[in-house]
PDB file of C-alpha atoms in Angstrom:
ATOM      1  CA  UNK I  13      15.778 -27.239  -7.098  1.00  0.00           C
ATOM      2  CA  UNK I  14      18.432 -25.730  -4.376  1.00  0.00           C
ATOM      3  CA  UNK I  15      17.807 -27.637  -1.109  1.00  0.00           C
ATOM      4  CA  UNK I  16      17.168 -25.503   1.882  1.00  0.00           C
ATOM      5  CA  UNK I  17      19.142 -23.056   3.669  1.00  0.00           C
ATOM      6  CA  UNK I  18      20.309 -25.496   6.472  1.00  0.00           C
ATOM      7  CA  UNK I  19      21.787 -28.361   3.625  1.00  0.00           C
ATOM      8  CA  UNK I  20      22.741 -25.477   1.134  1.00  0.00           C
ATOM      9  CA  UNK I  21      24.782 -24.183   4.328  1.00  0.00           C
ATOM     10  CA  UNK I  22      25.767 -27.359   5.270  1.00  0.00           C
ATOM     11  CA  UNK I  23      27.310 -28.278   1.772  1.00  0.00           C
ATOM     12  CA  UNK I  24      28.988 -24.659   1.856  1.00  0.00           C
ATOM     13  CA  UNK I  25      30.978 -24.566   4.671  1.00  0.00           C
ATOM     14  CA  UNK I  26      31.999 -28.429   4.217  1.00  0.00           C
ATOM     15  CA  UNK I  27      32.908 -27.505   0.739  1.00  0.00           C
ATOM     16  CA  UNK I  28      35.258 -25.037   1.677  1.00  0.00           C
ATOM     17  CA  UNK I  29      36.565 -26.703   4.587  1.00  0.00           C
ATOM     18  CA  UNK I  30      37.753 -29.596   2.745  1.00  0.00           C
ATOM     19  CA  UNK I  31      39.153 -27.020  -0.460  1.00  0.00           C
ATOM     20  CA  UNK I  32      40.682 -24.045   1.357  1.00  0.00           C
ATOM     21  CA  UNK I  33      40.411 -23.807   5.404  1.00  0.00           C
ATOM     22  CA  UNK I  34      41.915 -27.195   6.343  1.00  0.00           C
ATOM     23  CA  UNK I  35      45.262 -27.113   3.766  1.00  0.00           C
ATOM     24  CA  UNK I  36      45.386 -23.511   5.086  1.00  0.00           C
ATOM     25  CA  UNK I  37      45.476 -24.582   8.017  1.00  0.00           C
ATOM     26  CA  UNK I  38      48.020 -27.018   7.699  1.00  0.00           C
ATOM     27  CA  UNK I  39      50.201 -24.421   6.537  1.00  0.00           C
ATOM     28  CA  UNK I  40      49.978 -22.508  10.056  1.00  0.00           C
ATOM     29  CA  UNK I  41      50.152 -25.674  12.610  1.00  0.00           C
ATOM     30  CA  UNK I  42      53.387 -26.705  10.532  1.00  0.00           C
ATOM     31  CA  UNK I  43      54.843 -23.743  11.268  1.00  0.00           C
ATOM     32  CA  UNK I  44      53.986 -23.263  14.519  1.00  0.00           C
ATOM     33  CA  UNK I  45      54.903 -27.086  15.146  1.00  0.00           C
ATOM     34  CA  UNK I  46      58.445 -25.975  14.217  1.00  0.00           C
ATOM     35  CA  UNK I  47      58.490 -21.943  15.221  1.00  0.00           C
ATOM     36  CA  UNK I  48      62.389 -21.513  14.326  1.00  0.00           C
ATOM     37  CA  UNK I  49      61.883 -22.002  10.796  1.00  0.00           C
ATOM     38  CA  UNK I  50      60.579 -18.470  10.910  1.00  0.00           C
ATOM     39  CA  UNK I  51      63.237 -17.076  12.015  1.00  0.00           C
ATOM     40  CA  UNK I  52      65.689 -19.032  10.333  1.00  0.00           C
ATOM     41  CA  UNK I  53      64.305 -19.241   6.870  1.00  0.00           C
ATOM     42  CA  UNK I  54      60.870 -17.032   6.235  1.00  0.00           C
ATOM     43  CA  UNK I  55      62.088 -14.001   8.247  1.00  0.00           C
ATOM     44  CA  UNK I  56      65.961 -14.353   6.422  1.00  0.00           C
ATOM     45  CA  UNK I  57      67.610 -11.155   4.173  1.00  0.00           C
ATOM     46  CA  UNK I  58      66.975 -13.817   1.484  1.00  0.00           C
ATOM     47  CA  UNK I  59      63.665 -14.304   2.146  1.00  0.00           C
ATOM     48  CA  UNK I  60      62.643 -10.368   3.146  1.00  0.00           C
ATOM     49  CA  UNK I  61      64.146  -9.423  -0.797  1.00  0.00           C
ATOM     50  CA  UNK I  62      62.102 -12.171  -2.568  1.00  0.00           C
ATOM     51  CA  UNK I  63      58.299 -10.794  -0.705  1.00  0.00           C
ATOM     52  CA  UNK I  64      59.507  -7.523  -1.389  1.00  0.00           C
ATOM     53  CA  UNK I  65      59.486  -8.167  -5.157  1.00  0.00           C
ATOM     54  CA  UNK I  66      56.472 -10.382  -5.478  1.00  0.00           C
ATOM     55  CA  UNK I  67      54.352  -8.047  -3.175  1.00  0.00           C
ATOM     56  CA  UNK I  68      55.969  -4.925  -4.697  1.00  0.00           C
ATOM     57  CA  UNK I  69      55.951  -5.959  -8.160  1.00  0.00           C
ATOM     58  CA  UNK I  70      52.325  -7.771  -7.749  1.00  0.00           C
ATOM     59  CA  UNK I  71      51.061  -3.976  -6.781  1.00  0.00           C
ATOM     60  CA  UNK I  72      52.803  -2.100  -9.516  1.00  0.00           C
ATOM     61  CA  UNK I  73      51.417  -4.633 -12.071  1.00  0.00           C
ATOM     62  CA  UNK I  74      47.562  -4.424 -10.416  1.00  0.00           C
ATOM     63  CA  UNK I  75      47.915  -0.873 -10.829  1.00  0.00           C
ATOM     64  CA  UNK I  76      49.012  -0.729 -14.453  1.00  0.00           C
ATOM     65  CA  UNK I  77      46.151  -2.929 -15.390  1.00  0.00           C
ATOM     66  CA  UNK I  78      43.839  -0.779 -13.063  1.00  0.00           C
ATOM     67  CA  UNK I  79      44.803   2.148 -15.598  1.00  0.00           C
ATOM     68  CA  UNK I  80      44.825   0.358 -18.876  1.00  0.00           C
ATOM     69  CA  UNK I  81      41.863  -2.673 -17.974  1.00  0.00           C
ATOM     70  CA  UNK I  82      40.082   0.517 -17.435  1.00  0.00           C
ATOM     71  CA  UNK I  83      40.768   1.784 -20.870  1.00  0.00           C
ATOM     72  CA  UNK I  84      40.508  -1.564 -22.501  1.00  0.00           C
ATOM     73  CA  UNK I  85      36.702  -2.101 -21.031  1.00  0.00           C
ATOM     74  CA  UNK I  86      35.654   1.473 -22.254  1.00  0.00           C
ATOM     75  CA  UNK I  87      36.442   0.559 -25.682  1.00  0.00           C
ATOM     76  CA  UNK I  88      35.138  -2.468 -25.766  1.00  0.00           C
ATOM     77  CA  UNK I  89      31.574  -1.177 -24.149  1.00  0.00           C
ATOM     78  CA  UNK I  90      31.314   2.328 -25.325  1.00  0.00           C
ATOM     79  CA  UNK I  91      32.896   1.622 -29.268  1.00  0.00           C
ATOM     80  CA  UNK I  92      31.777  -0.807 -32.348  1.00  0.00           C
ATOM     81  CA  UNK I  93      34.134  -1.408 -34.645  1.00  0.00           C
ATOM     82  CA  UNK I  94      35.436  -3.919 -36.864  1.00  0.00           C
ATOM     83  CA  UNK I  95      36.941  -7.457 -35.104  1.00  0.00           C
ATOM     84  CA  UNK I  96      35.703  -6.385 -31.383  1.00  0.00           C
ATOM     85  CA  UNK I  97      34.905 -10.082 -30.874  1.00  0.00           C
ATOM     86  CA  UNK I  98      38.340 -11.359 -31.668  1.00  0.00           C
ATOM     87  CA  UNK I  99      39.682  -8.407 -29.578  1.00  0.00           C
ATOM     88  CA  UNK I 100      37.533  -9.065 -26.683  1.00  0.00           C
ATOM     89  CA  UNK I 101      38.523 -12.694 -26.808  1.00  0.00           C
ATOM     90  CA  UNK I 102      41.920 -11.469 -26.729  1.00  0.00           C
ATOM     91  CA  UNK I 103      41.342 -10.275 -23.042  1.00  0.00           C
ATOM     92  CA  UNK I 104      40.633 -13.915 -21.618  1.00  0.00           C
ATOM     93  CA  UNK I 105      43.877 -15.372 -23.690  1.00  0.00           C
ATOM     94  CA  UNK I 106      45.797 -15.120 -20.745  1.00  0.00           C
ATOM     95  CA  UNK I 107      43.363 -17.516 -18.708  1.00  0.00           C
ATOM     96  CA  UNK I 108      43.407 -20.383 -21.313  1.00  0.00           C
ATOM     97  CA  UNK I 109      47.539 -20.140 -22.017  1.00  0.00           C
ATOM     98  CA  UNK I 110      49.444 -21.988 -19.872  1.00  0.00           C
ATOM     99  CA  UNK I 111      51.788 -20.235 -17.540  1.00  0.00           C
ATOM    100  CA  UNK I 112      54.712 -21.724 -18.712  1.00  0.00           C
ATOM    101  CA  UNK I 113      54.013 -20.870 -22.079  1.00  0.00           C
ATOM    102  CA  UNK I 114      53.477 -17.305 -21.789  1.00  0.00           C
ATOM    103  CA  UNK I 115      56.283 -17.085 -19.769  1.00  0.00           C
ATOM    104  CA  UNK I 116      58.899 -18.598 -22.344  1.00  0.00           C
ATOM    105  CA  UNK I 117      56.813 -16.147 -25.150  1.00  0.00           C
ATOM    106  CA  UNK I 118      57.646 -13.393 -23.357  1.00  0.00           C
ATOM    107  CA  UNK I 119      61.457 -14.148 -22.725  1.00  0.00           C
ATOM    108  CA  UNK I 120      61.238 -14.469 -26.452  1.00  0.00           C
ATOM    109  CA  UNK I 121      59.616 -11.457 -26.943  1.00  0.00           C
ATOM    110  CA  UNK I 122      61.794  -9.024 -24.428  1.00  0.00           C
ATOM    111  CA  UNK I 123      64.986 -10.777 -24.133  1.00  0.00           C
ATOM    112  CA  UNK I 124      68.313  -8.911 -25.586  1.00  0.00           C
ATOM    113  CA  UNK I 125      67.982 -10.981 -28.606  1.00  0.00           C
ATOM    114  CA  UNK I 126      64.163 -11.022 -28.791  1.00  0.00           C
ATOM    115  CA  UNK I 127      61.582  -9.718 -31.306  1.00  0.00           C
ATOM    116  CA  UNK I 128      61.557  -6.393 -28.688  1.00  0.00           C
ATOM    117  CA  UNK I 129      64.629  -6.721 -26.747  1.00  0.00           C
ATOM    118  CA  UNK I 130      66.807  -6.124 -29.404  1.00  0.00           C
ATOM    119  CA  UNK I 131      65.810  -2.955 -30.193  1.00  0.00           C
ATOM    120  CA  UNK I 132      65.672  -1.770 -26.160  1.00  0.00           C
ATOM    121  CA  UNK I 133      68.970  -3.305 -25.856  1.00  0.00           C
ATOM    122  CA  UNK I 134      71.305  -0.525 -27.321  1.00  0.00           C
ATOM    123  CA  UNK I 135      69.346   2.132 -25.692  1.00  0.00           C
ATOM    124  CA  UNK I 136      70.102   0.337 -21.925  1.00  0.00           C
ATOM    125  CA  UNK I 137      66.719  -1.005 -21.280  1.00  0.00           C
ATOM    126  CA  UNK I 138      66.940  -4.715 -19.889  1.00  0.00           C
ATOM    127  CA  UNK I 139      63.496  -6.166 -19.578  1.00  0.00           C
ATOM    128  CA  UNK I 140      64.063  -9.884 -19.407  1.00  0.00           C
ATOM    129  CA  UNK I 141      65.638 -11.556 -16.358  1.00  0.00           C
ATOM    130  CA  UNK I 142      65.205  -8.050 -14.066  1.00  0.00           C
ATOM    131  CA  UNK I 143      62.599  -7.297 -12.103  1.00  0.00           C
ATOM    132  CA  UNK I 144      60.929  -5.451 -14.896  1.00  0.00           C
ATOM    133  CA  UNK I 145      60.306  -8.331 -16.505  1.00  0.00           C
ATOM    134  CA  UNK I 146      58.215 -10.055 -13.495  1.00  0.00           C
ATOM    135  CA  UNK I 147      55.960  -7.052 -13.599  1.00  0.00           C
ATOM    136  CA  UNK I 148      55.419  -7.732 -17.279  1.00  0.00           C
ATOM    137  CA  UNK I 149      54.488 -11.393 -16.738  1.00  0.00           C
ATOM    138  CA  UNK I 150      52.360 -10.051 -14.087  1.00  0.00           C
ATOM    139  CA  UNK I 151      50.623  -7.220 -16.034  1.00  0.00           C
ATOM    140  CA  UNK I 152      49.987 -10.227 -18.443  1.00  0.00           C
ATOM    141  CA  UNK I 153      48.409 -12.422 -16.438  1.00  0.00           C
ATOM    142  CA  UNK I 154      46.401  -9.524 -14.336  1.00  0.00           C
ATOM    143  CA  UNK I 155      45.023  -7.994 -17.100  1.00  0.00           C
ATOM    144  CA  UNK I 156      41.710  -9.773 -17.725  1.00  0.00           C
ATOM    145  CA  UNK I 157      40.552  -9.602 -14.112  1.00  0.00           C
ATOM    146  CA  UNK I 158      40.593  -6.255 -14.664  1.00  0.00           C
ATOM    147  CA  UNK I 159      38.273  -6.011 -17.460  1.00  0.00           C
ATOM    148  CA  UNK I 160      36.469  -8.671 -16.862  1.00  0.00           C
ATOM    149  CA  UNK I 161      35.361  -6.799 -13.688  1.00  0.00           C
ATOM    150  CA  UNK I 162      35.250  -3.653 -14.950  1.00  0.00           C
ATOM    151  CA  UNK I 163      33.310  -4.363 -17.970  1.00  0.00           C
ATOM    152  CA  UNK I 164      29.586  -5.491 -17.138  1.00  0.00           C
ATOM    153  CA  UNK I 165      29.591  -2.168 -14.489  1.00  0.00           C
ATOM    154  CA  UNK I 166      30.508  -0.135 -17.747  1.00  0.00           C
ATOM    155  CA  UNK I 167      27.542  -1.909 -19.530  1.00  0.00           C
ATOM    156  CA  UNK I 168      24.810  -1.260 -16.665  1.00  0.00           C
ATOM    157  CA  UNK I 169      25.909   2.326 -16.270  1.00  0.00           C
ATOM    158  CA  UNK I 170      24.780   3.141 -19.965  1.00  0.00           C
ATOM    159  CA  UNK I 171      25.668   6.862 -21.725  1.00  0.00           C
ATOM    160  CA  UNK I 172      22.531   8.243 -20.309  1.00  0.00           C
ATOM    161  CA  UNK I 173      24.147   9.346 -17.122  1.00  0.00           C
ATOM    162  CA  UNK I 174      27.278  10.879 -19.732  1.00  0.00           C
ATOM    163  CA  UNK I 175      24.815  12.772 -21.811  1.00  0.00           C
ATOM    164  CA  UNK I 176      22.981  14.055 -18.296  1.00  0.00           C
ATOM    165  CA  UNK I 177      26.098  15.035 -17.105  1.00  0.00           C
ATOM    166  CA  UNK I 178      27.353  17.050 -20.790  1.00  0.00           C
ATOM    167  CA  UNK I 179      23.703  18.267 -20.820  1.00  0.00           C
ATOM    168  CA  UNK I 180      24.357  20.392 -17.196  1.00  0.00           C
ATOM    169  CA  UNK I 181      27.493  21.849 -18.968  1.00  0.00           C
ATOM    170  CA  UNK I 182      30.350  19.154 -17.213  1.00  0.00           C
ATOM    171  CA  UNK I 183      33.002  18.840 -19.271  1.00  0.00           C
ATOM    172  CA  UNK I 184      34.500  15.198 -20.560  1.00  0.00           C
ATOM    173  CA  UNK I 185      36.916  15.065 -17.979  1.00  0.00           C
ATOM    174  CA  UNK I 186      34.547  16.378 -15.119  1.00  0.00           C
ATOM    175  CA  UNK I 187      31.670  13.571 -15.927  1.00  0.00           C
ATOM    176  CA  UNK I 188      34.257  10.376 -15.656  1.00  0.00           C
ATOM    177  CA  UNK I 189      35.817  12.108 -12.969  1.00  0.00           C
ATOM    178  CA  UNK I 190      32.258  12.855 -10.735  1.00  0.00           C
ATOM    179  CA  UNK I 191      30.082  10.413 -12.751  1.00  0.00           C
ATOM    180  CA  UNK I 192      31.313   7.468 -14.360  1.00  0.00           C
ATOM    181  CA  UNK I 193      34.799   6.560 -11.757  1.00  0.00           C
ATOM    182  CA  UNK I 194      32.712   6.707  -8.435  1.00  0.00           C
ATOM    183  CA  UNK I 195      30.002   4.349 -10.239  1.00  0.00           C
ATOM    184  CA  UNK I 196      33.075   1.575 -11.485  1.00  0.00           C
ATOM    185  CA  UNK I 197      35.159   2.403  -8.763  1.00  0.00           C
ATOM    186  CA  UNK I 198      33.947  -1.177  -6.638  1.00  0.00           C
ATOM    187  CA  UNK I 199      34.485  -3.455  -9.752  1.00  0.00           C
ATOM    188  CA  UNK I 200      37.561  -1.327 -10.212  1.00  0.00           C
ATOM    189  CA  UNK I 201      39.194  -2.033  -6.616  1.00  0.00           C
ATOM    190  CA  UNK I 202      37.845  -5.722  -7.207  1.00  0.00           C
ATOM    191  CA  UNK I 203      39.543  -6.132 -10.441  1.00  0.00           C
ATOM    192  CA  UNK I 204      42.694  -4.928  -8.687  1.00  0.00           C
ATOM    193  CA  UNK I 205      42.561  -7.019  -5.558  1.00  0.00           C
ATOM    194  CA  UNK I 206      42.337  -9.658  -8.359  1.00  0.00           C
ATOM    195  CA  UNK I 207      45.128  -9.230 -10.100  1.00  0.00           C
ATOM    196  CA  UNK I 208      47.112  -8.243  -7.587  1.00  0.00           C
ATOM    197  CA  UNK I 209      45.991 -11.714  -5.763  1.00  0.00           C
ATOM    198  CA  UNK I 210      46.908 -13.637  -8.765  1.00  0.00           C
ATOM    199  CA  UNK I 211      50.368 -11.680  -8.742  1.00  0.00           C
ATOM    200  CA  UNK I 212      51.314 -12.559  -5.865  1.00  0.00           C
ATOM    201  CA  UNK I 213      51.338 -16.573  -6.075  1.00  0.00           C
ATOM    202  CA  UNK I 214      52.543 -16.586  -9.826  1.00  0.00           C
ATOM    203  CA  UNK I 215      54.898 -19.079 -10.799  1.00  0.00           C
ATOM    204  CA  UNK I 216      54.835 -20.593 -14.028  1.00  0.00           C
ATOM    205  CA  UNK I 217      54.863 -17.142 -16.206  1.00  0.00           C
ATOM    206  CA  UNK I 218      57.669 -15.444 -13.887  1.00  0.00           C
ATOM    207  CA  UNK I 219      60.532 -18.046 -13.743  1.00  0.00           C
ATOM    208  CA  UNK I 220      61.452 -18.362 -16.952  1.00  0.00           C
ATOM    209  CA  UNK I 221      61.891 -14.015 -17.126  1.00  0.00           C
ATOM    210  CA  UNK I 222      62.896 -13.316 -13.814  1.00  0.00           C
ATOM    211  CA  UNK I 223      66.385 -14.629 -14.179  1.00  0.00           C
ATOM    212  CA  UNK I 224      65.822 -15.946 -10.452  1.00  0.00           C
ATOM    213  CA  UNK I 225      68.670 -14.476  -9.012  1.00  0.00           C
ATOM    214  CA  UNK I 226      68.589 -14.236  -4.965  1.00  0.00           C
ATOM    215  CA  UNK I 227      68.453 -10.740  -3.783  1.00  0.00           C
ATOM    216  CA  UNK I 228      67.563  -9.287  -7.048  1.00  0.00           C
ATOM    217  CA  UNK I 229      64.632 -11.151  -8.964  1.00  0.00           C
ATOM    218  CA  UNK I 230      63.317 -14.114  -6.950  1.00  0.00           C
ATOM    219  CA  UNK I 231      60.473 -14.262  -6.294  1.00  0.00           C
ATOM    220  CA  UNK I 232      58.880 -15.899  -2.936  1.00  0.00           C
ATOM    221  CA  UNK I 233      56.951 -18.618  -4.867  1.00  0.00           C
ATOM    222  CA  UNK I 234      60.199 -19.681  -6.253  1.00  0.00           C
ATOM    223  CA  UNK I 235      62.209 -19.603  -2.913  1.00  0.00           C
ATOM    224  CA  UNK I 236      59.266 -21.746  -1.575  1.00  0.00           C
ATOM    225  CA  UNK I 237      59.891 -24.679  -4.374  1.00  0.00           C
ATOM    226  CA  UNK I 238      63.490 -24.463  -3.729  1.00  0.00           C
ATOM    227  CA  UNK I 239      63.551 -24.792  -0.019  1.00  0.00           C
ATOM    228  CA  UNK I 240      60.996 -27.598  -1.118  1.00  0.00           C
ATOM    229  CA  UNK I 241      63.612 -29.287  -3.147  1.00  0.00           C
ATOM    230  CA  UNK I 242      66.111 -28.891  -0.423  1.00  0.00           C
ATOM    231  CA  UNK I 243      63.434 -30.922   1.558  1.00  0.00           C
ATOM    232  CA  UNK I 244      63.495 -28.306   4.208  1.00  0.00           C
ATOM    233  CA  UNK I 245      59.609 -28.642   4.338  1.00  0.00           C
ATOM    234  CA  UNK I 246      59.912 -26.832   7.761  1.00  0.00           C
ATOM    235  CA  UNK I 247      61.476 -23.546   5.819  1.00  0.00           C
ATOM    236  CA  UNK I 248      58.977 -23.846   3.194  1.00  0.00           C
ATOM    237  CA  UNK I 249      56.031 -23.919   4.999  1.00  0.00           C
ATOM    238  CA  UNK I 250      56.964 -20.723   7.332  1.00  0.00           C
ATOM    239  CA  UNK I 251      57.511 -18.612   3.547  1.00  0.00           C
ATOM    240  CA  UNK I 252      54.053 -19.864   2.567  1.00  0.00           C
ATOM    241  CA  UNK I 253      52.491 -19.081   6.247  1.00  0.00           C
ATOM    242  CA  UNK I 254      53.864 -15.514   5.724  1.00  0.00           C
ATOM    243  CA  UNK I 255      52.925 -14.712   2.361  1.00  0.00           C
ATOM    244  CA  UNK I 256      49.446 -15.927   3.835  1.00  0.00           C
ATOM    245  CA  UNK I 257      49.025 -13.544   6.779  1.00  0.00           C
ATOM    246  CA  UNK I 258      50.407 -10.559   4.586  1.00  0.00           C
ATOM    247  CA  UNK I 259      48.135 -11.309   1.406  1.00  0.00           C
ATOM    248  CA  UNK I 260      45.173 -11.944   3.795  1.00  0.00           C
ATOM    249  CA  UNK I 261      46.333  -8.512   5.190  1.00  0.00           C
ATOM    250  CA  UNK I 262      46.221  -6.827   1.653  1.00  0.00           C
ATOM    251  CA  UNK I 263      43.477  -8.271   0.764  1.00  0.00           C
ATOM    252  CA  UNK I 264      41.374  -7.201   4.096  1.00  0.00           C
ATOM    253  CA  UNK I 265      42.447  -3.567   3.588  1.00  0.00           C
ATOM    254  CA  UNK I 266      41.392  -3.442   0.180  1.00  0.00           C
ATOM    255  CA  UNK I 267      37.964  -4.753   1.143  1.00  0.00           C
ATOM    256  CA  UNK I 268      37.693  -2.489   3.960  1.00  0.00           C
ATOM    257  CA  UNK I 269      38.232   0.325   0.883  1.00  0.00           C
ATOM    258  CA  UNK I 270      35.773  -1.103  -1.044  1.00  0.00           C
ATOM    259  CA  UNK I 271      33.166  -1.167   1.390  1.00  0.00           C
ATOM    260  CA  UNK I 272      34.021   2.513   2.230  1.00  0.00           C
ATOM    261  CA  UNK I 273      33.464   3.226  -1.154  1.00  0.00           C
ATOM    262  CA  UNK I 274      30.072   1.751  -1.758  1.00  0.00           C
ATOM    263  CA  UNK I 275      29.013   3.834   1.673  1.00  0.00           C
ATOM    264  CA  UNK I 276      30.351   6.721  -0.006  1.00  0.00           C
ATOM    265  CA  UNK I 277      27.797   6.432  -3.170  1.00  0.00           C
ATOM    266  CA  UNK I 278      24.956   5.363  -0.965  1.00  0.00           C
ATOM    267  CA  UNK I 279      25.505   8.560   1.266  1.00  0.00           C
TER     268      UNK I 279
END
């Protein structure tokens, strides 16, 4: 049995004190224990270019799997067909691979020489070591939240409400557009502020097809390890307290949506 609300409570907030509020915390009395490092390092050109492209391409890469996650969990509900178990266990592959893995497959893969590359090459596409290619890693390690969120909604919602909706003479398009996207929209925006979460404090599959060049594709996770092995800890804590108050920022507003969405289908 669950103990009572008081010791449940209890076990809850100490929990999460000891996991996430106190090394957060850290993080911000660091940096305000040594304020310049803001200024200095967190708040530098080098520093601005690097959030820019892990924020930027975090967003782009939550919205492509918004779009396609979508797509992907309306097959997998609304279809049978042959191999939909190996397919759907496709989905989670990118929460069992290691980081580092998928991000040395897919410099493989979309590298000038790679299985891909080579054929994007002559036409002037560069994937691999641009900034493209961190919003490919990041579309590959997004994706799942997406349909993972997405997916049970889908199942719940059932074609009744589709076959209601064709019954009163609404076209295709007009019953996902007034029927079926308000319903998923929630686990939609969650799946997003999940990916784009996970985005934002990738590492391992970025690195190895960034190319990690300041200014152009570094990324701030990397700029925090390398101020880290310059043992400015000072400089490395300020990047982290930034990223921090802007993802806690993002994150916020995209609640605040969410909840103005669910009021929205109440009302």
């Amino acid at each position: 049995m669950i103990p009572g609300f008081g010791l449940s409570l209890g076990f809850t907030i100490l929990y999460l004190s000891l996991i996430v509020l106190i090394p957060l915390s850290a993080v911000f009395v660091r940096t305000l224990a040594e304020p310049s490092a803001i200024v200095e390092t967190a708040l530098a050109p080098r520093a601005l270019a690097a959030y820019r492209l892990s924020f930027g391409a975090s967003a782009l890469a939550a919205a492509v799997n918004a779009v396609f996650g979508l797509l992907i969990a309306w097959v997998l509900v609304r279809y049978d067909f042959p191999l939909k178990r190996i397919v759907s266990a496709m989905v989670d592959l990118p929460f069992a691979l290691p980081t580092a893995v998928a991000g040395i497959a897919l410099t493989a893969l979309y590298s000038s020489n790679g299985w891909i590359g080579q054929f994007l090459a002559p036409l002037g596409l560069k994937l691999a070591y641009t900034p493209a290619g961190v919003v490919i890693a990041l579309v590959f390690i997004g994706l799942p939240f997406v349909v993972r969120s997405v997916e049970p909604v889908l199942a719940d919602l059932g074609r009744d409400v589709e076959e209601a909706s064709a019954s009163l003479g609404a076209s295709r398009v007009t019953t996902f557009r007034r029927v079926v996207l308000p319903a998923i929209a929630p686990a939609l925006l969650t799946g997003f502020a999940l990916a784009f979460a996970r985005g934002i404090g990738e590492y391992g599959s970025v690195i190895f097809i960034a190319g990690n060049m300041p200014y152009e594709s570094e990324i701030a996770p990397l700029l925090i390890i390398t101020q880290l092995e310059q043992y400015d800890y000072a400089g490395a804590t300020a990047i982290a307290c930034v990223m921090l108050v802007a993802s806690f920022a993002m994150l916020l507003a995209i609640n605040l949506l969410q909840i103005a969405t669910r009021k929205r289908m109440q009302g």
